[in-house]
CSV table of C-alpha atoms and ligand atoms in Angstrom, one decimal:
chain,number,residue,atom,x,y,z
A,1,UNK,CA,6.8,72.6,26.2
A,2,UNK,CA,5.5,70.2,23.5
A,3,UNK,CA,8.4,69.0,22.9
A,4,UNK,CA,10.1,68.2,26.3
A,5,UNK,CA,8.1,65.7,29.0
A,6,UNK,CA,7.4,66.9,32.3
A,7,UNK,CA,10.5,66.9,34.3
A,8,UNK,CA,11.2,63.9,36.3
A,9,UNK,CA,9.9,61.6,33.6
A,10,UNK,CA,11.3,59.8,31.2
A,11,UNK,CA,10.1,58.2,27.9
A,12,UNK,CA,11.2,54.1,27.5
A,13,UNK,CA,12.3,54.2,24.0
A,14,UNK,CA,12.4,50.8,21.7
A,15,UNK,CA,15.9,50.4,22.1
A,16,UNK,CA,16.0,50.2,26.2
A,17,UNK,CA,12.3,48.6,25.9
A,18,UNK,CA,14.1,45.3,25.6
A,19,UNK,CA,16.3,45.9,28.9
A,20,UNK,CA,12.4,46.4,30.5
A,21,UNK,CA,11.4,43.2,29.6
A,22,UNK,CA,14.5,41.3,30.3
A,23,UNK,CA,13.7,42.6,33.8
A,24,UNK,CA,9.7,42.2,34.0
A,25,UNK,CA,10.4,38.4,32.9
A,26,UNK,CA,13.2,38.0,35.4
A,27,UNK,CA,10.1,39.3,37.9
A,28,UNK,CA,7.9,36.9,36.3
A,29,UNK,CA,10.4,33.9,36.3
A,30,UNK,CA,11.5,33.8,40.4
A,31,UNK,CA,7.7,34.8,41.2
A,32,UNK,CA,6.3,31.8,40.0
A,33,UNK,CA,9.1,30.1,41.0
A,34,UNK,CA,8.1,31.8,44.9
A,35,UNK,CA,4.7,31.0,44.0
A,36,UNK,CA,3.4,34.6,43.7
A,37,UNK,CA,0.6,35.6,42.3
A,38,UNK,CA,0.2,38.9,39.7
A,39,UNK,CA,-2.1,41.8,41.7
A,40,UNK,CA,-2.8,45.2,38.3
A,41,UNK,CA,-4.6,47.7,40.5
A,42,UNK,CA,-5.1,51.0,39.2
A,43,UNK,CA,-2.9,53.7,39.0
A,44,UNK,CA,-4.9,56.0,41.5
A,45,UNK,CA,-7.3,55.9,44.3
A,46,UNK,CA,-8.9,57.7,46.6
A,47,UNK,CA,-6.5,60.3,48.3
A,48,UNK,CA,-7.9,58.7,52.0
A,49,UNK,CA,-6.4,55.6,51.6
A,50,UNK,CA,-2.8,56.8,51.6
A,51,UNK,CA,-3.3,59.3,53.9
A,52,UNK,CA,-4.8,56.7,56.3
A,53,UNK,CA,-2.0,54.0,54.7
A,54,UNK,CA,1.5,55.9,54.6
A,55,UNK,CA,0.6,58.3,57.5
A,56,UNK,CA,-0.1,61.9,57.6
A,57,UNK,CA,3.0,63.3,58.6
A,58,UNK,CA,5.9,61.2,56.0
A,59,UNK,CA,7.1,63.3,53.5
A,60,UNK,CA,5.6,61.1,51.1
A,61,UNK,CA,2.1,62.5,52.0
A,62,UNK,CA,3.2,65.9,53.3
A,63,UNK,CA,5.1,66.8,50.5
A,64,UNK,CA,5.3,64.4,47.3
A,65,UNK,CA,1.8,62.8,46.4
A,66,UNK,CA,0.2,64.0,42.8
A,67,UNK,CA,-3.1,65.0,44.2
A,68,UNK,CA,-6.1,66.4,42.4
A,69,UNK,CA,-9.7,66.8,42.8
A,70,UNK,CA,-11.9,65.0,39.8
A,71,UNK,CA,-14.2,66.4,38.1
A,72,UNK,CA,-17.1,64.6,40.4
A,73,UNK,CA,-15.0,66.6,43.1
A,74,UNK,CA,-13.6,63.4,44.7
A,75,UNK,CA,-9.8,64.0,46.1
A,76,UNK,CA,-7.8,61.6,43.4
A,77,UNK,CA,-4.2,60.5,44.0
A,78,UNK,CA,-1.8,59.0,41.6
A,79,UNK,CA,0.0,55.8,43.7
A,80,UNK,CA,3.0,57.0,44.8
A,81,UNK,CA,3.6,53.5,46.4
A,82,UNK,CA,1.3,50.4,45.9
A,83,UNK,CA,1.3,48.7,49.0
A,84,UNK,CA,-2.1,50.6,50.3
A,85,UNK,CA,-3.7,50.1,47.2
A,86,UNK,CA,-2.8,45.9,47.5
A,87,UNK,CA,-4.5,46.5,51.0
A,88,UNK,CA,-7.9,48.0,50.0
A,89,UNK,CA,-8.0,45.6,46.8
A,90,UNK,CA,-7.2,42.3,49.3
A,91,UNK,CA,-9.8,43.6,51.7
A,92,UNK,CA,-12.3,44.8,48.3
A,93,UNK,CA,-12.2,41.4,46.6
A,94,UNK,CA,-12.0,39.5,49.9
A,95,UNK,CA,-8.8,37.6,49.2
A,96,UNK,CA,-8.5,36.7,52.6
A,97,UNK,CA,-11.1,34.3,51.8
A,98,UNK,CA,-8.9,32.0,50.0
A,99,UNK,CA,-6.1,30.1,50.5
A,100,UNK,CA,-3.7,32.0,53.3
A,101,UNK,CA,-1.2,33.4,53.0
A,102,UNK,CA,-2.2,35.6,49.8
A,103,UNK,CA,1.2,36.2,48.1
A,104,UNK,CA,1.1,38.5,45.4
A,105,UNK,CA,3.2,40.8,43.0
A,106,UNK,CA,3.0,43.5,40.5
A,107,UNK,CA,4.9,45.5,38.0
A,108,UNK,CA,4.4,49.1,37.5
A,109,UNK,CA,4.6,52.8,37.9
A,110,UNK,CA,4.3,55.0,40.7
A,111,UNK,CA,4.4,58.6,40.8
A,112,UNK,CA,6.0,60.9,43.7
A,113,UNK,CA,6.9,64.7,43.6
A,114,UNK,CA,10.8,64.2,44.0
A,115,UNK,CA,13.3,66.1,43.4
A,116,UNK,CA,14.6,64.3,39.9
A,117,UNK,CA,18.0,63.4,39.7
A,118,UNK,CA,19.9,60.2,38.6
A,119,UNK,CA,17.8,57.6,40.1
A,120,UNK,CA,15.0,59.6,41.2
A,121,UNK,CA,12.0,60.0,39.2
A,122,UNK,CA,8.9,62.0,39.5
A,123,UNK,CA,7.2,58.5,37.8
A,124,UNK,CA,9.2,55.6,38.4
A,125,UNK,CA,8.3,51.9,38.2
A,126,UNK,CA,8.2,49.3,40.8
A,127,UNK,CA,8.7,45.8,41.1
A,128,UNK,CA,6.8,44.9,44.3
A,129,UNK,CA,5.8,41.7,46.6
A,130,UNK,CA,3.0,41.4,49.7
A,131,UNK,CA,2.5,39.0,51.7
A,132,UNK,CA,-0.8,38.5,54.1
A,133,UNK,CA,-1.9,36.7,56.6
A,134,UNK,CA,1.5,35.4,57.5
A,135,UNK,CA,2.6,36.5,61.1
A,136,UNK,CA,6.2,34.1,62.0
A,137,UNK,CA,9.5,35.4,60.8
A,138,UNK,CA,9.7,32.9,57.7
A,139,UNK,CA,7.5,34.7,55.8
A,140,UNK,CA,10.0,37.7,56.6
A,141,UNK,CA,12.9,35.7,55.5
A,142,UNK,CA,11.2,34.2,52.1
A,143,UNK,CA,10.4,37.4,50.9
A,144,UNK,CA,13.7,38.8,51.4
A,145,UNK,CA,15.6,35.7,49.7
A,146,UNK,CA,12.7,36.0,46.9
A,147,UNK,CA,14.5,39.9,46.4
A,148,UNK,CA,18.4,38.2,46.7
A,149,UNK,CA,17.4,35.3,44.3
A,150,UNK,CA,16.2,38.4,41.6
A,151,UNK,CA,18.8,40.2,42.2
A,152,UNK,CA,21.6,37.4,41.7
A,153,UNK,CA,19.7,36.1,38.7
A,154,UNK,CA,20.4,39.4,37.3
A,155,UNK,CA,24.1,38.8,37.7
A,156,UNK,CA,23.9,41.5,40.4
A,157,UNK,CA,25.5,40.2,43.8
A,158,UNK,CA,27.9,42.8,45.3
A,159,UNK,CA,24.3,44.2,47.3
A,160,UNK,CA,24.1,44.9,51.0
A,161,UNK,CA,21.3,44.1,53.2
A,162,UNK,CA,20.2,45.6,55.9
A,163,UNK,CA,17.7,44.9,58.6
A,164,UNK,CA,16.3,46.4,61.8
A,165,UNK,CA,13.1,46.0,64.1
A,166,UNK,CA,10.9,49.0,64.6
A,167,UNK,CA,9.0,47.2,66.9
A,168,UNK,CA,5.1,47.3,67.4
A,169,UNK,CA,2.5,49.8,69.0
A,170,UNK,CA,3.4,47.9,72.3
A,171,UNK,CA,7.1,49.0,72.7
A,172,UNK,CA,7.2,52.1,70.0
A,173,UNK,CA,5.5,54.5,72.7
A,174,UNK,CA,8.6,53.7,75.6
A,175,UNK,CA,11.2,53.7,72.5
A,176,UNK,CA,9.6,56.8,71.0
A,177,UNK,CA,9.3,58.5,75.0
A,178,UNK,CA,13.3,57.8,75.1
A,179,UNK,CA,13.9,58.8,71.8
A,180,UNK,CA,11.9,62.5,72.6
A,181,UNK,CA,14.4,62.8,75.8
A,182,UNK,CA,17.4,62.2,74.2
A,183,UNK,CA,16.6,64.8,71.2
A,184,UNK,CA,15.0,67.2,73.8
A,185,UNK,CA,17.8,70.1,74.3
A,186,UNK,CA,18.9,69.4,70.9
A,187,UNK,CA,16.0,70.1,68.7
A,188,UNK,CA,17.1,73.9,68.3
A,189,UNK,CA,20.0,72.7,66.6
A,190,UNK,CA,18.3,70.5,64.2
A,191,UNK,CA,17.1,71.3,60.7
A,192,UNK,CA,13.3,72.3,60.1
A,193,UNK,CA,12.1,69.3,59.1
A,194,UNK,CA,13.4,67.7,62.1
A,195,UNK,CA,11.9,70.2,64.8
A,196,UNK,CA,8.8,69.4,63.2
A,197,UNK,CA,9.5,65.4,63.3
A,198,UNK,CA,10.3,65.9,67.0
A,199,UNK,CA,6.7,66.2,67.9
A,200,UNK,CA,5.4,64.1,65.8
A,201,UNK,CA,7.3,61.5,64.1
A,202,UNK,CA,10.4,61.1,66.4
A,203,UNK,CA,12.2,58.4,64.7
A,204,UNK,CA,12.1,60.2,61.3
A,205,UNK,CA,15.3,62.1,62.5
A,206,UNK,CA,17.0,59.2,62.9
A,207,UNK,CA,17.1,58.8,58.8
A,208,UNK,CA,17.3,62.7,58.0
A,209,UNK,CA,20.0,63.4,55.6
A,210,UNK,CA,21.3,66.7,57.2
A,211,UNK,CA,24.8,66.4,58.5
A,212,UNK,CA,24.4,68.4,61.6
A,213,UNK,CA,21.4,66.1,62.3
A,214,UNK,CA,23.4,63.1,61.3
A,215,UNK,CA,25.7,64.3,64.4
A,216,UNK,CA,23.1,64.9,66.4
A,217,UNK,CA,21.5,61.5,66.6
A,218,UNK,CA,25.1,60.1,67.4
A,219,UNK,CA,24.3,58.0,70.8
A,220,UNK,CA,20.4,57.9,70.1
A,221,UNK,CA,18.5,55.3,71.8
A,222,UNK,CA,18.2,52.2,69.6
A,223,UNK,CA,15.0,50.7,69.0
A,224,UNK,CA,16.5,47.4,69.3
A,225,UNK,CA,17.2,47.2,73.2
A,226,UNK,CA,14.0,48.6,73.8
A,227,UNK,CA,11.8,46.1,71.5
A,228,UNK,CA,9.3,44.1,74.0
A,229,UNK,CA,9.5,40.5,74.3
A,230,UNK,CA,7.3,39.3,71.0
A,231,UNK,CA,9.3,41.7,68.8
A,232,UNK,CA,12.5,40.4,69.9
A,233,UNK,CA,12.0,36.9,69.4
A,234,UNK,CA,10.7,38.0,66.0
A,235,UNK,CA,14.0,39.6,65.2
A,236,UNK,CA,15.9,37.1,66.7
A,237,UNK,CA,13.6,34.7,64.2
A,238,UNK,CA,14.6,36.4,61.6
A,239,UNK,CA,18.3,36.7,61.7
A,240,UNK,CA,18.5,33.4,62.2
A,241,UNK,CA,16.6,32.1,59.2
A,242,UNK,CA,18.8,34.3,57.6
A,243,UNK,CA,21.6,33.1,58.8
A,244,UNK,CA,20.1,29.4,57.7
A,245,UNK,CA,19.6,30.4,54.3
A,246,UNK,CA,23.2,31.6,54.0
A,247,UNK,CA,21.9,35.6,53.4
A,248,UNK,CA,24.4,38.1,54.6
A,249,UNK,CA,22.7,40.9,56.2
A,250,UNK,CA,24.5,43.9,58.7
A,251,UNK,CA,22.1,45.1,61.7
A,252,UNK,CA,21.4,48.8,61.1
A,253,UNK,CA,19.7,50.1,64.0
A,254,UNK,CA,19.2,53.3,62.1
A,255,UNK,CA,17.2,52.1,59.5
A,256,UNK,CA,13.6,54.1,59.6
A,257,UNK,CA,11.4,53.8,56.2
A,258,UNK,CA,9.7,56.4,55.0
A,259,UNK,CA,6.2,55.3,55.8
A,260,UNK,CA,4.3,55.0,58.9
A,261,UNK,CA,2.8,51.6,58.5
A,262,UNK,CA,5.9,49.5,59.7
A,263,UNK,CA,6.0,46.9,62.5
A,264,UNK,CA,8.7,45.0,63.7
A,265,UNK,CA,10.8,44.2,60.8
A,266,UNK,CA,12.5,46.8,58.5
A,267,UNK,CA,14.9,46.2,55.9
A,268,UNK,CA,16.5,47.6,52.9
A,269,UNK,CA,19.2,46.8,50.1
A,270,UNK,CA,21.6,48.8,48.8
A,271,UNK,CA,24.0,48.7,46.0
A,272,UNK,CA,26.6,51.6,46.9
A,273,UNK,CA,28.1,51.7,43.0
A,274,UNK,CA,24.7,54.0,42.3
A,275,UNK,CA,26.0,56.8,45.0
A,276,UNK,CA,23.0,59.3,46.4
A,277,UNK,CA,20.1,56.5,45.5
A,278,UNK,CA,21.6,53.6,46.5
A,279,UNK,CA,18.2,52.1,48.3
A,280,UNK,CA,17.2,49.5,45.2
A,281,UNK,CA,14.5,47.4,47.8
A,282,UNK,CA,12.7,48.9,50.6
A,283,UNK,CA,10.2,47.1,52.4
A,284,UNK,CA,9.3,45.7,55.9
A,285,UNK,CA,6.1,44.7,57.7
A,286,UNK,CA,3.0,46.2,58.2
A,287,UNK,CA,1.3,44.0,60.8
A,288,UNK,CA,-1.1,47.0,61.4
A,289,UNK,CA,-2.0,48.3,57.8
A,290,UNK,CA,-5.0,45.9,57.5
A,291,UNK,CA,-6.9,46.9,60.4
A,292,UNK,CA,-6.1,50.5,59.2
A,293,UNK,CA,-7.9,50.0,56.2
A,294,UNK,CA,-11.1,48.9,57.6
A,295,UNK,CA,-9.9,45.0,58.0
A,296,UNK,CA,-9.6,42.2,60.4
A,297,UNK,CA,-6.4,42.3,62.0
A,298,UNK,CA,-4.2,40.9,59.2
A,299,UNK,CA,0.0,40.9,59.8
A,300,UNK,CA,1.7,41.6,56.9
A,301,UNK,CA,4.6,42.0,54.8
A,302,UNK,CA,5.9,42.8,51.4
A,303,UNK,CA,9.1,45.1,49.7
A,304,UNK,CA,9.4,47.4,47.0
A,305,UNK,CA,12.3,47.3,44.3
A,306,UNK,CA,13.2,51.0,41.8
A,307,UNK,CA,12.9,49.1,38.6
A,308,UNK,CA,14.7,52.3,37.4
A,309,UNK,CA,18.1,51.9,39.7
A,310,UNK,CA,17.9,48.0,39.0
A,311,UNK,CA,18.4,49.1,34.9
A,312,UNK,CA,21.2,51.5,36.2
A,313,UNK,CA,23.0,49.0,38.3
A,314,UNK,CA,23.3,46.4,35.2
A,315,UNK,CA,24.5,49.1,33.1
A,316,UNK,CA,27.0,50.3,35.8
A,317,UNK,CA,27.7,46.4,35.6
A,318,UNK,CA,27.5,45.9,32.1
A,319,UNK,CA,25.0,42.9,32.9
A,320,UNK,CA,22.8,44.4,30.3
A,321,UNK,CA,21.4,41.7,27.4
A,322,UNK,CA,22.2,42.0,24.0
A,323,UNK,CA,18.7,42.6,22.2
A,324,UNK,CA,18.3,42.1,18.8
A,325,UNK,CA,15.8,43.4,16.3
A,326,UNK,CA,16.7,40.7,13.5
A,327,UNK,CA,13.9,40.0,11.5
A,328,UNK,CA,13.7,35.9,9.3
A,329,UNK,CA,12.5,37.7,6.2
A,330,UNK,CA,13.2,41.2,4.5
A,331,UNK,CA,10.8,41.4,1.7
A,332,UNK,CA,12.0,43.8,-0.8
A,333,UNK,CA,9.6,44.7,-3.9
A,334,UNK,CA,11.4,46.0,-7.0
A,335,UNK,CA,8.7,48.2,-8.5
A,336,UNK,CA,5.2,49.4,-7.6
A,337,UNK,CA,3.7,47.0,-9.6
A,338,UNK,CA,5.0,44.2,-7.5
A,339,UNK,CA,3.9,45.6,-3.8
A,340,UNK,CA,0.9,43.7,-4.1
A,341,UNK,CA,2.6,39.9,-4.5
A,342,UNK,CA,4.8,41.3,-1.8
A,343,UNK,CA,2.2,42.0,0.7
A,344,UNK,CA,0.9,38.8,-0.6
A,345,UNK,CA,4.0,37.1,0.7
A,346,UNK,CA,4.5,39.1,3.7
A,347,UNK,CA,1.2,38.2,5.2
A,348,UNK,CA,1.8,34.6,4.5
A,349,UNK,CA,5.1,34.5,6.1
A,350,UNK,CA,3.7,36.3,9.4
A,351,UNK,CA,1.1,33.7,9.2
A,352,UNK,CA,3.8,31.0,9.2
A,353,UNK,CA,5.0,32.9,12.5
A,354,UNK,CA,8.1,33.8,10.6
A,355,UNK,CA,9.2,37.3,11.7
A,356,UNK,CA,8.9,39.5,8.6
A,357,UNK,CA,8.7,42.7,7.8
A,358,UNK,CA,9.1,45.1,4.2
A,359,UNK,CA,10.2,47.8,2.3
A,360,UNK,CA,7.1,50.9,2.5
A,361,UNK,CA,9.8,54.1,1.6
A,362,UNK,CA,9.9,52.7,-2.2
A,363,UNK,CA,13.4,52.5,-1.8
A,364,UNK,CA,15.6,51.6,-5.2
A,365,UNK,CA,17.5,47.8,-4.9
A,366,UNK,CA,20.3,48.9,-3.0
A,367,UNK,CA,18.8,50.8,-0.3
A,368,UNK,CA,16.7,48.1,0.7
A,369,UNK,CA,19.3,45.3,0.8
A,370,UNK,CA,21.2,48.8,3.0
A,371,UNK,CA,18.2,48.8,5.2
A,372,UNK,CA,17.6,44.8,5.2
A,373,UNK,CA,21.3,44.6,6.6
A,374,UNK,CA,20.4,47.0,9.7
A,375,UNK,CA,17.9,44.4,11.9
A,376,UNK,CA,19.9,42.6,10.0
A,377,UNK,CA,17.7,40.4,8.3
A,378,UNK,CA,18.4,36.3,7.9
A,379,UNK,CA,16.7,36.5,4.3
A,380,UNK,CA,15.6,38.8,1.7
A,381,UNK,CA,12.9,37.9,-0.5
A,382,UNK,CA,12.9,39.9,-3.9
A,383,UNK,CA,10.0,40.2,-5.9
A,384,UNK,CA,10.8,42.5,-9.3
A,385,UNK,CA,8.9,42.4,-12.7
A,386,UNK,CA,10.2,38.9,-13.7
A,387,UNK,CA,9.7,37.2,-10.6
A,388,UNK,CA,6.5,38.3,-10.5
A,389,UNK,CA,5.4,36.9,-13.9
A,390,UNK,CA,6.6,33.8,-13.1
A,391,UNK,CA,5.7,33.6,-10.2
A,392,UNK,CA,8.8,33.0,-8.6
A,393,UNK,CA,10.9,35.1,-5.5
A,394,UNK,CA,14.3,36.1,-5.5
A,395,UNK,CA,15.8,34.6,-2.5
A,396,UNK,CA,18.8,35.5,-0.8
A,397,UNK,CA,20.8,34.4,2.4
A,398,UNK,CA,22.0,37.4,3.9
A,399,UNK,CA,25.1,35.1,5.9
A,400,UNK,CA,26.3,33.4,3.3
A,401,UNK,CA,25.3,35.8,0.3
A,402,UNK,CA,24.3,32.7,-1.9
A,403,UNK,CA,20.4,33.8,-4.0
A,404,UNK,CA,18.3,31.4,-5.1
A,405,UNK,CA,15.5,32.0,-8.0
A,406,UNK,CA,12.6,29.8,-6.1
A,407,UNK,CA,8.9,28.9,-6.2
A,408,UNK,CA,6.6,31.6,-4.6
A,409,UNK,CA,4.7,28.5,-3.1
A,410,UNK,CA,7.6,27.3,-1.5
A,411,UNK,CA,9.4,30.4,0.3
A,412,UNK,CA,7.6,29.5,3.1
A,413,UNK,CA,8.7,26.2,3.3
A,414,UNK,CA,12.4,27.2,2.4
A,415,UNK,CA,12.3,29.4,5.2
A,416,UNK,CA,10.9,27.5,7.9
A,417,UNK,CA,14.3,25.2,6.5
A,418,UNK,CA,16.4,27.6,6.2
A,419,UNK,CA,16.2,28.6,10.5
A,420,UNK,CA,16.3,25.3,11.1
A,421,UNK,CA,19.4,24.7,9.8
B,501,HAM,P1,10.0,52.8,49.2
B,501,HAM,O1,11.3,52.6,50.0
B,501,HAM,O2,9.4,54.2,49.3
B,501,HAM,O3,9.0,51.7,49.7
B,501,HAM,O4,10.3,52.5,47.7
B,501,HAM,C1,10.9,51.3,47.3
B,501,HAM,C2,11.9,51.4,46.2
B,501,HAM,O5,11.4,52.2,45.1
B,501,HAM,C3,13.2,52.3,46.6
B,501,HAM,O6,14.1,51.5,47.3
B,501,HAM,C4,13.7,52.7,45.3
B,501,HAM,O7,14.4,51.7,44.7
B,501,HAM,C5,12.4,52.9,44.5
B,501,HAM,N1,12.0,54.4,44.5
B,501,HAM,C6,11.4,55.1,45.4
B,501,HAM,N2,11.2,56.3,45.1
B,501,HAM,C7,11.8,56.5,43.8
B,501,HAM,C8,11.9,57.5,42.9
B,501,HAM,N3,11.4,58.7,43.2
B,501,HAM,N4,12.6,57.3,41.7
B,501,HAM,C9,13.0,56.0,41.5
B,501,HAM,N5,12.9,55.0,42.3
B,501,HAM,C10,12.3,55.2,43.5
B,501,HAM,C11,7.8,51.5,49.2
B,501,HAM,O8,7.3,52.1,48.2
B,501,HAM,C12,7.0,50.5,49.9
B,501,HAM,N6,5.6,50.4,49.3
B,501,HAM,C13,7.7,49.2,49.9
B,501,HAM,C14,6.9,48.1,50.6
B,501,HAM,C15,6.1,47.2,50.0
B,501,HAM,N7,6.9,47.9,51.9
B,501,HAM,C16,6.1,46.9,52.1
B,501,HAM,N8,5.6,46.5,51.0
């Protein structure tokens, strides 16, 4: 048990902490260049606001949320998504007070009782966007080319997109009513999760898993021909700027998220070479979440990207960076009585912002030069009993194996050269 993490989680160790950041500054990079704004909120909140913000009866809530009572005896909840917690923060700090839309992002993990398996995490980490006060389908549009123009910058391009509407509260009841007939004298037949979604999330079985469900929702009702007037122009709005903006997308009139707060548009991307969790970007609009909340009525919209499938899609890809741990200067002291002078010199060179770094295993000659040769290291600086008398260093260039006897004054200088070159 002290040993081994708690299943579905997984330590970030330093040698994939560099694929991490090649992603978060990718994030960074087309966010600013969207003109997004950073949102940090904290990892939990009050238990109420996703059960009020995903819905009571998604599995999310029902069945995967970390929930525990503090020791004030307040119901605490780790995020298993963020877009709630953006809400209540928005509404808190009164963002809608600025400049509209707000457009923000964020980085970081969420947590969700899953059943772990490759791509599915108990804490996972999301890259996210929301958008609010924006109503017209552009908004829709930008932030789905903002989650192409990531993905493509990543070197990743062979994605699918798929959209749908799941209209608003104006044409979900008739769709919903339609949906409940055509299901009615087959809900016997589906699995237990469905005859429960009958009642009271309907369009849940539309995106169950089960194969005998699967083929009974053949010939459902699509939400699509029954979407009211406003809804469809919206969808029509949509596919169009896509269209415009030369985004390939395939109409899925099956596609149901997994949280109740959706309005009109839906979408998702997949990239099929990760098999069973495919699904790298969720996300849709929420034009009700807002109000929900305690708001104004505020339309808005935002997506989620798996940070997690994103790092196994580049590997699958071999898109992965080449990170390097080279360090300028290896500073190797020959001696104990020379570890002083070395610190010494070690400081002064991170000073300089040279990247340095030292020998502390009091290691003989050769080890070190061993161990210098594993960052590797562009320099090594040795400092034994004669240098140190006459105040000189040892100096060698690692590349071209030439070693200089220098002034300890100047390795600094000799250095700062030496990259330049
Ligand atoms: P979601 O579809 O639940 O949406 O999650 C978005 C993405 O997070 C998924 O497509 C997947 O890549 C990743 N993900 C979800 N669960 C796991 C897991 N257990 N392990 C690894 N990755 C996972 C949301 O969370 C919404 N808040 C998205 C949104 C934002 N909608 C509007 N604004």
């Amino acid at each position: 048990m002290l040993t081994t993490g708690p299943r579905g989680t997984k330590d970030i160790l330093p040698d994939s902490c560099g694929y991490w950041q090649y992603v978060e500054q990718t994030i960074r990079e087309v966010c600013r260049s969207f003109a997004y704004q950073e949102i940090r909120t904290p990892v939990f909140e009050h238990t109420e606001l996703f059960l009020r913000g995903i819905g009571e009866t998604t599995d999310i809530v029902e069945k995967e949320m970390y929930t525990f009572a503090d020791r004030g005896k307040r119901s605490i909840t780790l995020r298993p998504e963020n877009t709630a917690a953006v809400v209540r923060a928005y509404l808190e700090h009164k963002l809608y007070a600025g400049p509209q839309p707000t457009k923000l992002f964020y980085i970081g993990p969420m947590f969700r009782y899953d059943r772990p398996q490759a791509g599915r995490y108990r804490q996972f980490h999301q890259f996210g966007i929301e958008v609010l006060g924006a109503k017209g389908p552009a908004v829709d549009a930008e932030i789905i080319s903002l989650a192409v123009r990531f993905f493509n910058k990543l070197g990743l391009n062979d994605l699918k997109l798929f959209i749908n509407s799941v209209g608003c509260p104006e044409c979900r009841p008739v769709y919903r009513a339609k949906l409940q007939e055509f299901f009615r004298d087959k809900v016997p037949n589906l699995c237990a999760d469905c005859q429960s979604r009958f009642d009271r999330n309907p369009m849940r079985i539309l995106d169950c898993k089960n194969e005998t469900c699967t083929t009974h929702s053949q010939g459902a009702p699509h939400m699509v021909d029954c979407l009211c007037e406003e809804c469809t122009s919206h969808f029509n709005g949509l596919k169009e700027l896509l269209t415009a903006a030369g985004i390939n997308f395939v109409t899925n009139p099956r596609l149901v998220r997994g949280l109740d707060y959706y309005t009109k548009t839906a979408f998702e991307i997949q990239y099929a070479p990760l098999g069973a969790q495919s699904a790298v970007c969720g996300g849709g609009r929420y034009d009700g979440l807002v109000a929900e909340c305690g708001g104004q009525p505020t339309p808005g919209i935002g997506f989620a990207i798996g940070i997690e499938r994103v790092l196994l899609a580049l590997e699958k890809q071999a898109l992965l960076p080449v990170i390097t741990s080279a360090v300028d200067v290896f500073v190797a002291p020959l001696g104990i009585k020379t570890q002083a002078a070395a610190f010494k010199l070690l400081t002064e060179l991170r000073q300089a912002g040279i990247t340095a770094d030292m020998d502390f295993m009091d290691r003989s000659l050769k080890a070190q030069m061993k161990y210098a040769n594993k960052y590797p290291a562009k320099f090594v600086a040795l400092i034994g009993e004669d240098e140190l008398e006459q105040d000189k260093v040892m100096l060698k260039n690692m590349e071209t194996g030439s070693q200089e006897l220098i002034n300890r004054a100047e390795l600094v200088h000799m250095i700062t050269e030496g990259m330049e070159k």
